[in-house]
Tab-separated table of C-alpha atoms in Angstrom:
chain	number	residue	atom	x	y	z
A	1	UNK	CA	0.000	0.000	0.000
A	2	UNK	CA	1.302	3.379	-1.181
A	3	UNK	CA	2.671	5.813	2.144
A	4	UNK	CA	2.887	9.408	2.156
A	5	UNK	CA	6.694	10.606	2.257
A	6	UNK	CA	6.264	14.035	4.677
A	7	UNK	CA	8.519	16.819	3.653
A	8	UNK	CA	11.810	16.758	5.562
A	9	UNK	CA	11.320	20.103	6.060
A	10	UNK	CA	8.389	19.843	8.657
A	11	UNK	CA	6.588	23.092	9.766
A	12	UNK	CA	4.278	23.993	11.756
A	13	UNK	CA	0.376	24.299	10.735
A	14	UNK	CA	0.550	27.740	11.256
A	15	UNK	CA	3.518	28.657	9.591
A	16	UNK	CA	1.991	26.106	6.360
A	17	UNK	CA	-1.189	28.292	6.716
A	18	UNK	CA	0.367	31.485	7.066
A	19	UNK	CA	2.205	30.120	3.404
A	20	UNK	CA	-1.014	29.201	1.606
A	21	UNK	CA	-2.365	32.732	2.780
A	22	UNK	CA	0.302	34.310	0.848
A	23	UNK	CA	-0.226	32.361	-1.949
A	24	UNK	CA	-3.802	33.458	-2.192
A	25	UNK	CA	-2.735	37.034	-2.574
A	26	UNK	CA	-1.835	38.940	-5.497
A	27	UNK	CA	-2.853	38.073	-9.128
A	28	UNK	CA	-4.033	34.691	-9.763
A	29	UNK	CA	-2.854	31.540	-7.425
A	30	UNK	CA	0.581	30.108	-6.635
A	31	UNK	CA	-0.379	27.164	-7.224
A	32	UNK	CA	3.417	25.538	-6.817
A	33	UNK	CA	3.036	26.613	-3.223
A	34	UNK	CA	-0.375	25.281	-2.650
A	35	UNK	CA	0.866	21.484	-3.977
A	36	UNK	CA	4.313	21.914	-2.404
A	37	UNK	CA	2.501	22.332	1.269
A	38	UNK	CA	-0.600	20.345	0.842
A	39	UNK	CA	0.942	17.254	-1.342
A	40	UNK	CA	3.325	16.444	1.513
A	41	UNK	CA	1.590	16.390	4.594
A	42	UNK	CA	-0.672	13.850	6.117
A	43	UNK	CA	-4.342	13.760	6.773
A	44	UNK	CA	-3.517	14.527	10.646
A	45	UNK	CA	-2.021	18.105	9.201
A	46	UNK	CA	-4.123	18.637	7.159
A	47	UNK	CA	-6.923	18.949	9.628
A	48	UNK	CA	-4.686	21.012	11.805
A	49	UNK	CA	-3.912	23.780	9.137
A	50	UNK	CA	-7.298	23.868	8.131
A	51	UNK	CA	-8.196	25.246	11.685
A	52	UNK	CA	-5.367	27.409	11.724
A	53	UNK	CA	-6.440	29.402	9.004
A	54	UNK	CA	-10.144	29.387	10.068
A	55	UNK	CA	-8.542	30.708	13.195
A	56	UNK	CA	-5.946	33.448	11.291
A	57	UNK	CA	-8.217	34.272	8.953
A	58	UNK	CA	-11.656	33.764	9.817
A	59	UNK	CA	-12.437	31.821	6.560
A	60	UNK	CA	-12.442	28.252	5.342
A	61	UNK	CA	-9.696	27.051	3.683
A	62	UNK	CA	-11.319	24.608	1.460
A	63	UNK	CA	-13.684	27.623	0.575
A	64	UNK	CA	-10.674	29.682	-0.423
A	65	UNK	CA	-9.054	26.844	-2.393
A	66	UNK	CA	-12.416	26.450	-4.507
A	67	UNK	CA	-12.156	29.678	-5.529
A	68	UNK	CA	-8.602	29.652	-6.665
A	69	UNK	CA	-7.847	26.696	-8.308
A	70	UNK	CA	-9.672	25.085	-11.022
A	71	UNK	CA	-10.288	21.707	-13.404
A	72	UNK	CA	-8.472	18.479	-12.050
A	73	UNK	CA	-6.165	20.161	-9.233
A	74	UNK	CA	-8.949	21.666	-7.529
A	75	UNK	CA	-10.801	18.557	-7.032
A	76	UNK	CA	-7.437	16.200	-6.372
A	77	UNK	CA	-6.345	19.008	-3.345
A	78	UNK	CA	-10.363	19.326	-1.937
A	79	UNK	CA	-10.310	15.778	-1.880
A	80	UNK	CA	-7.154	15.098	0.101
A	81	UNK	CA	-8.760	17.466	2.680
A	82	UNK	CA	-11.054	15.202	3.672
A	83	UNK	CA	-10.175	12.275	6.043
A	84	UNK	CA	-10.302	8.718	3.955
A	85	UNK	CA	-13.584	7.976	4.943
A	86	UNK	CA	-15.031	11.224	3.702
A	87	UNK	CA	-13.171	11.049	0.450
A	88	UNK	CA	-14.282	7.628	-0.086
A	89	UNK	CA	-17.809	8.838	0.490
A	90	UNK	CA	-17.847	11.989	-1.508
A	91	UNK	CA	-16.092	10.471	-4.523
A	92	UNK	CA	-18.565	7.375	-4.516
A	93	UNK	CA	-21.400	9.554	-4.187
A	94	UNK	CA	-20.512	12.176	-7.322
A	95	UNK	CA	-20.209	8.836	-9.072
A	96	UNK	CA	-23.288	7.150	-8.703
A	97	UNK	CA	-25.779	10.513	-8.330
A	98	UNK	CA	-23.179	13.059	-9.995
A	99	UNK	CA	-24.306	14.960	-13.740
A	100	UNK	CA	-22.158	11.507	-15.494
A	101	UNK	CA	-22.961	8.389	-13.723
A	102	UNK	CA	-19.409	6.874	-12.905
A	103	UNK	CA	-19.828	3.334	-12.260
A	104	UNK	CA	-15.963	2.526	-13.005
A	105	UNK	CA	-14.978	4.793	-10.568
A	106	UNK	CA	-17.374	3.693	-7.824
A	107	UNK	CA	-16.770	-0.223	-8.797
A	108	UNK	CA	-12.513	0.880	-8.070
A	109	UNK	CA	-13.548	2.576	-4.785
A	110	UNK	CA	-15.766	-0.147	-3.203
A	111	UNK	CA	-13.996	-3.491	-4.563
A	112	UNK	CA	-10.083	-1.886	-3.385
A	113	UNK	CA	-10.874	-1.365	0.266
A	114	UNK	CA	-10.789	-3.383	3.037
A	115	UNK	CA	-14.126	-4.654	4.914
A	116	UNK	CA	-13.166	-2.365	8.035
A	117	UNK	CA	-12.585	0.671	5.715
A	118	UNK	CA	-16.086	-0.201	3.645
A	119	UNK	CA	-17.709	0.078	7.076
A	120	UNK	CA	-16.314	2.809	8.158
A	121	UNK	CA	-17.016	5.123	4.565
A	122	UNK	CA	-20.823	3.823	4.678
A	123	UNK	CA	-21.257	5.219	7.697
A	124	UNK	CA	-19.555	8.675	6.404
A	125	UNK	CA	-21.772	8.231	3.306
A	126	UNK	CA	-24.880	8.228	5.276
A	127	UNK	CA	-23.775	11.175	8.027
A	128	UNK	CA	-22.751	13.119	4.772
A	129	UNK	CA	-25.847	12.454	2.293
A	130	UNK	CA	-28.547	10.955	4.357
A	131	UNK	CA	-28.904	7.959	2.265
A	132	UNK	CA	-27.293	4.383	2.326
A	133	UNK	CA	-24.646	3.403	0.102
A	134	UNK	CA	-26.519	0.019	-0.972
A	135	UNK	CA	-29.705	2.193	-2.131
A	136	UNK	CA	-27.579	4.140	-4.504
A	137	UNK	CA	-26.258	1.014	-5.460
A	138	UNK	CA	-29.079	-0.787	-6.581
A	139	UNK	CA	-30.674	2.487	-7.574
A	140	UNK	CA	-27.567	2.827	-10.816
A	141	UNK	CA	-26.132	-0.320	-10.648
A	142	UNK	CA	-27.873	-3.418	-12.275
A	143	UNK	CA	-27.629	-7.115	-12.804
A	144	UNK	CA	-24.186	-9.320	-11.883
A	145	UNK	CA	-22.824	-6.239	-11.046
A	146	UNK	CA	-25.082	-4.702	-8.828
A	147	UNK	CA	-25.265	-8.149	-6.844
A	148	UNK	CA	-21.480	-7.729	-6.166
A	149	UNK	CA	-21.294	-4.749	-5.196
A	150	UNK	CA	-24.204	-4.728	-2.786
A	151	UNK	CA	-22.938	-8.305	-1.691
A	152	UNK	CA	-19.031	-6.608	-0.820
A	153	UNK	CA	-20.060	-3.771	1.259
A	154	UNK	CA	-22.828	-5.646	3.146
A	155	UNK	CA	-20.795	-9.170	4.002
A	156	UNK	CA	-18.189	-8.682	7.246
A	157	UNK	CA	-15.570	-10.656	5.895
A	158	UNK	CA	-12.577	-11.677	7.644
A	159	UNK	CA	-9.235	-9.487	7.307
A	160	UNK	CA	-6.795	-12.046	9.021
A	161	UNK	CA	-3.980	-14.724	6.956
A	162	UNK	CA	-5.356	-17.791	7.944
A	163	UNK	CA	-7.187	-19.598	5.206
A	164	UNK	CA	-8.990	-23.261	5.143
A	165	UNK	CA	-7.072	-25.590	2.135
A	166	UNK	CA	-10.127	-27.826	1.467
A	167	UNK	CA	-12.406	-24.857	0.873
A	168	UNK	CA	-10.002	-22.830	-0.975
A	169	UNK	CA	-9.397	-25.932	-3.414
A	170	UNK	CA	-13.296	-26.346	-3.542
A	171	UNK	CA	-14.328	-22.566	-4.279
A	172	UNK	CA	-11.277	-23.038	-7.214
A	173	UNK	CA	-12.897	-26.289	-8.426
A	174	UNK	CA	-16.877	-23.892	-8.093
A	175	UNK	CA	-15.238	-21.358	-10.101
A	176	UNK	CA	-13.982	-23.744	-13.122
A	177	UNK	CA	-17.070	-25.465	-13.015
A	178	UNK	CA	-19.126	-22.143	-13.483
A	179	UNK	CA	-16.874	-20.773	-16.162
A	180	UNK	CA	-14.499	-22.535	-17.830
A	181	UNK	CA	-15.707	-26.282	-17.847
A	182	UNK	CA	-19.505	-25.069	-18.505
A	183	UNK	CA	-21.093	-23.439	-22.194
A	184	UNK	CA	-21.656	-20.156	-20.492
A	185	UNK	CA	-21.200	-18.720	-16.921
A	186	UNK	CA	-22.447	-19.617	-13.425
A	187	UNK	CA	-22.189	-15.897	-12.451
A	188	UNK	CA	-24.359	-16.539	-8.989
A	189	UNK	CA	-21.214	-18.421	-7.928
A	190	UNK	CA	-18.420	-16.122	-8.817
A	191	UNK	CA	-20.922	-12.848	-7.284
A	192	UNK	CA	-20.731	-15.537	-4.189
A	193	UNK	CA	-17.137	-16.314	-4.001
A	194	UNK	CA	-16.038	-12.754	-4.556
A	195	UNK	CA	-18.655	-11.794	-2.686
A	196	UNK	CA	-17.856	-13.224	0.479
A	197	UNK	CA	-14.357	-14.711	0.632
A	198	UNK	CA	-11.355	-12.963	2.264
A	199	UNK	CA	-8.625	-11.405	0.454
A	200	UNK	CA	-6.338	-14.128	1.533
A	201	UNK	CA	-8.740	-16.835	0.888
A	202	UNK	CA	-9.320	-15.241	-3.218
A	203	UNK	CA	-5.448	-15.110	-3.055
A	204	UNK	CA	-4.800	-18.831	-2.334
A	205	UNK	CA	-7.837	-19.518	-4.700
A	206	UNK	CA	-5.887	-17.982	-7.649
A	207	UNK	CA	-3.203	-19.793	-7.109
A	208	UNK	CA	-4.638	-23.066	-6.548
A	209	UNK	CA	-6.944	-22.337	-9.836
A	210	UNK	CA	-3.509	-21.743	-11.663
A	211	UNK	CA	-1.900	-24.871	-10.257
A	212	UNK	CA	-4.924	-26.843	-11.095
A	213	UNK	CA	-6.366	-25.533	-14.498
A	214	UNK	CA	-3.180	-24.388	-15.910
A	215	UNK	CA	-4.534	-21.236	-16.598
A	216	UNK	CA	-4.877	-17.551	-14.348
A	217	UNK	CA	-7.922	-16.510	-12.391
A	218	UNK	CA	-8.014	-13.485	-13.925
A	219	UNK	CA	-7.907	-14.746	-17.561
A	220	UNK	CA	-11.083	-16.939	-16.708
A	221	UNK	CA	-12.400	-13.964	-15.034
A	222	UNK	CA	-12.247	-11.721	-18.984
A	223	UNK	CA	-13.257	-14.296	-20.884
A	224	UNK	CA	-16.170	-15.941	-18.787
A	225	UNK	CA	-17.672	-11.848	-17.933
A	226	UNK	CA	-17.874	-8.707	-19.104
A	227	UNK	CA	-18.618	-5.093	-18.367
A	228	UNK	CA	-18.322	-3.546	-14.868
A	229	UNK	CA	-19.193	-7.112	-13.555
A	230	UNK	CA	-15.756	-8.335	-14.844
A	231	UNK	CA	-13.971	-5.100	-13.621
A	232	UNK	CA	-15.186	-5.365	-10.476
A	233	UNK	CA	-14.214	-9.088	-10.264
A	234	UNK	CA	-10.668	-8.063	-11.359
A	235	UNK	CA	-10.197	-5.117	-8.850
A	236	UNK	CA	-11.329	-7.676	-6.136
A	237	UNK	CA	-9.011	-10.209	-7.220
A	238	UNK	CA	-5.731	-7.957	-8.052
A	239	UNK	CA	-6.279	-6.378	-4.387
A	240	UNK	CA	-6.453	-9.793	-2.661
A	241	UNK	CA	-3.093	-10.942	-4.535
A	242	UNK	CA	-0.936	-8.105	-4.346
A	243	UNK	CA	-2.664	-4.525	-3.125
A	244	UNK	CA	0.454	-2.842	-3.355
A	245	UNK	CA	1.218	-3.629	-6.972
A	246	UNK	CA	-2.841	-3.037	-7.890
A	247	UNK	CA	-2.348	0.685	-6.179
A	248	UNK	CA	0.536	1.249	-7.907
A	249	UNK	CA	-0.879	0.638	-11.370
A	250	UNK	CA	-3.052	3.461	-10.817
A	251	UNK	CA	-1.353	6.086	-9.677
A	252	UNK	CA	-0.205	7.830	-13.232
A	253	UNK	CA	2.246	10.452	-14.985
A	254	UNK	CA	-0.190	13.368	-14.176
A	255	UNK	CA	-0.376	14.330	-10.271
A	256	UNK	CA	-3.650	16.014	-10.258
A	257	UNK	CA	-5.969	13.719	-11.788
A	258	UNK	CA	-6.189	11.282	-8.351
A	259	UNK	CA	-7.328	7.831	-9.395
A	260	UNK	CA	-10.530	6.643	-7.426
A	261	UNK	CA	-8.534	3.840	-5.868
A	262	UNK	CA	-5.696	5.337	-4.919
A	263	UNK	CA	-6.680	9.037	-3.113
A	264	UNK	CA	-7.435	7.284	-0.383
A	265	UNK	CA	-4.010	5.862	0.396
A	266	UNK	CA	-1.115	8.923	1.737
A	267	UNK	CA	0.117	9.117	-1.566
A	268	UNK	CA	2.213	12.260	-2.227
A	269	UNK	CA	1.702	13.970	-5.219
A	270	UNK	CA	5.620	14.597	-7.031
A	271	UNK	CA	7.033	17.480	-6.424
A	272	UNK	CA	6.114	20.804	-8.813
């Protein structure tokens, strides 16, 4: 999992707020400044510059950073000022109730995070929007996919290492039998399975359904489904096997367009 690297040279949340101040003034936005202070510090400093200058200057600073900045580094720095909940929540909501319905982006959010984190971002979702995350769900979502997705963030499933052998060999042996084996697609058992399956358990199923098939989860996965049904099977399965190498596939060249998945994680944004 991606970790923010803080700025060696730490400061103190007033002194960063007195610094985004000054970067406010004049004509137009320094917006070097702005990414220089806010890219390298964590969510903990963030909150505690954000009351400094409501303190200093008797305004919000996420007002004052809507009004100065614009298109894709606007929303990348007003996201990172919420805590990971909150972000998780906001972006979720723009995508399934936002002008252009976002499915992708809400399938990336949901199927990356953990069962604890899911919790803990429905809960936000609801404080923040009065609604529950599943009724938006099944509200934009539909079919295969909509099953999933409902089916990850309502099932508690276990976050620990330990796995059983017999039923990881048997949900392996499920899956080949409603894919590959079969003239079409079982997809009640791979909604299920993904479903309701720790990562570690979908991790020791992949390789087990390599070992035993000769061929990769994930290729079964693209040719047995489609749509957001198969990317959300994907996302699930890449997480489970290696999260760090999934996060760092979507992190990309340009710093302030924030992939769904990965503004979560303390990721700082390369230096300006």
């Amino acid at each position: 999992m991606s970790s923010l690297i803080v700025s060696p040279g730490l400061t103190s949340p007033r002194q960063d707020a007195t610094e985004l101040y000054r970067a406010f003034k004049g004509l137009g936005c320094d917006t070097a400044a702005v990414v220089k202070i806010l890219a390298h510090r964590d969510v903990t400093q963030r909150a505690l510059i954000q009351q400094e200058y409501r303190t200093m200057y008797s305004d919000e600073l996420t007002k004052r950073l809507s009004s100065e900045l614009s298109g894709n580094l606007k929303k990348a720095v007003l996201l990172w000022l919420h805590d990971p909940a909150g972000r998780d929540a906001t972006i979720v909501r723009e995508a399934l109730s936002g002008n252009v319905i976002d499915l992708e982006a809400a399938t990336e959010v949901i199927c990356s995070r953990t069962p604890s984190q899911i919790q803990v971002f429905k809960q936000a979702y609801y404080a923040k929007f009065g609604v529950h995350l599943e009724h938006d769900i099944n509200y934009q979502a539909f079919g295969d996919h909509q099953k999933l997705l409902v089916a990850y963030v309502s099932t508690t499933r276990y976050e620990g290492p330990e796995i059983d052998p017999m039923m990881v060999e048997k949900d392996a042996k499920d899956l080949f039998k409603a894919g590959e084996k079969r003239l079409g697609t079982d997809e009640k058992t791979f909604v299920h399975i993904f479903g309701q399956r720790s990562s570690a358990h979908l991790a020791a199923v992949s390789i087990t359904y390599h070992h035993m098939y000769g061929n990769s989860l994930k290729k079964a996965v693209k040719s047995e489904t489609s749509g957001h049904f198969e990317y959300a099977l994907l996302t699930i399965v890449r997480c489970a096997e290696n999260p760090a190498k999934y996060f760092a596939k979507c992190e990309f060249s340009n710093p302030y367009k924030i992939s769904p998945a990965t503004i979560m994680m303390d990721v700082e944004f390369p230096p300006p």
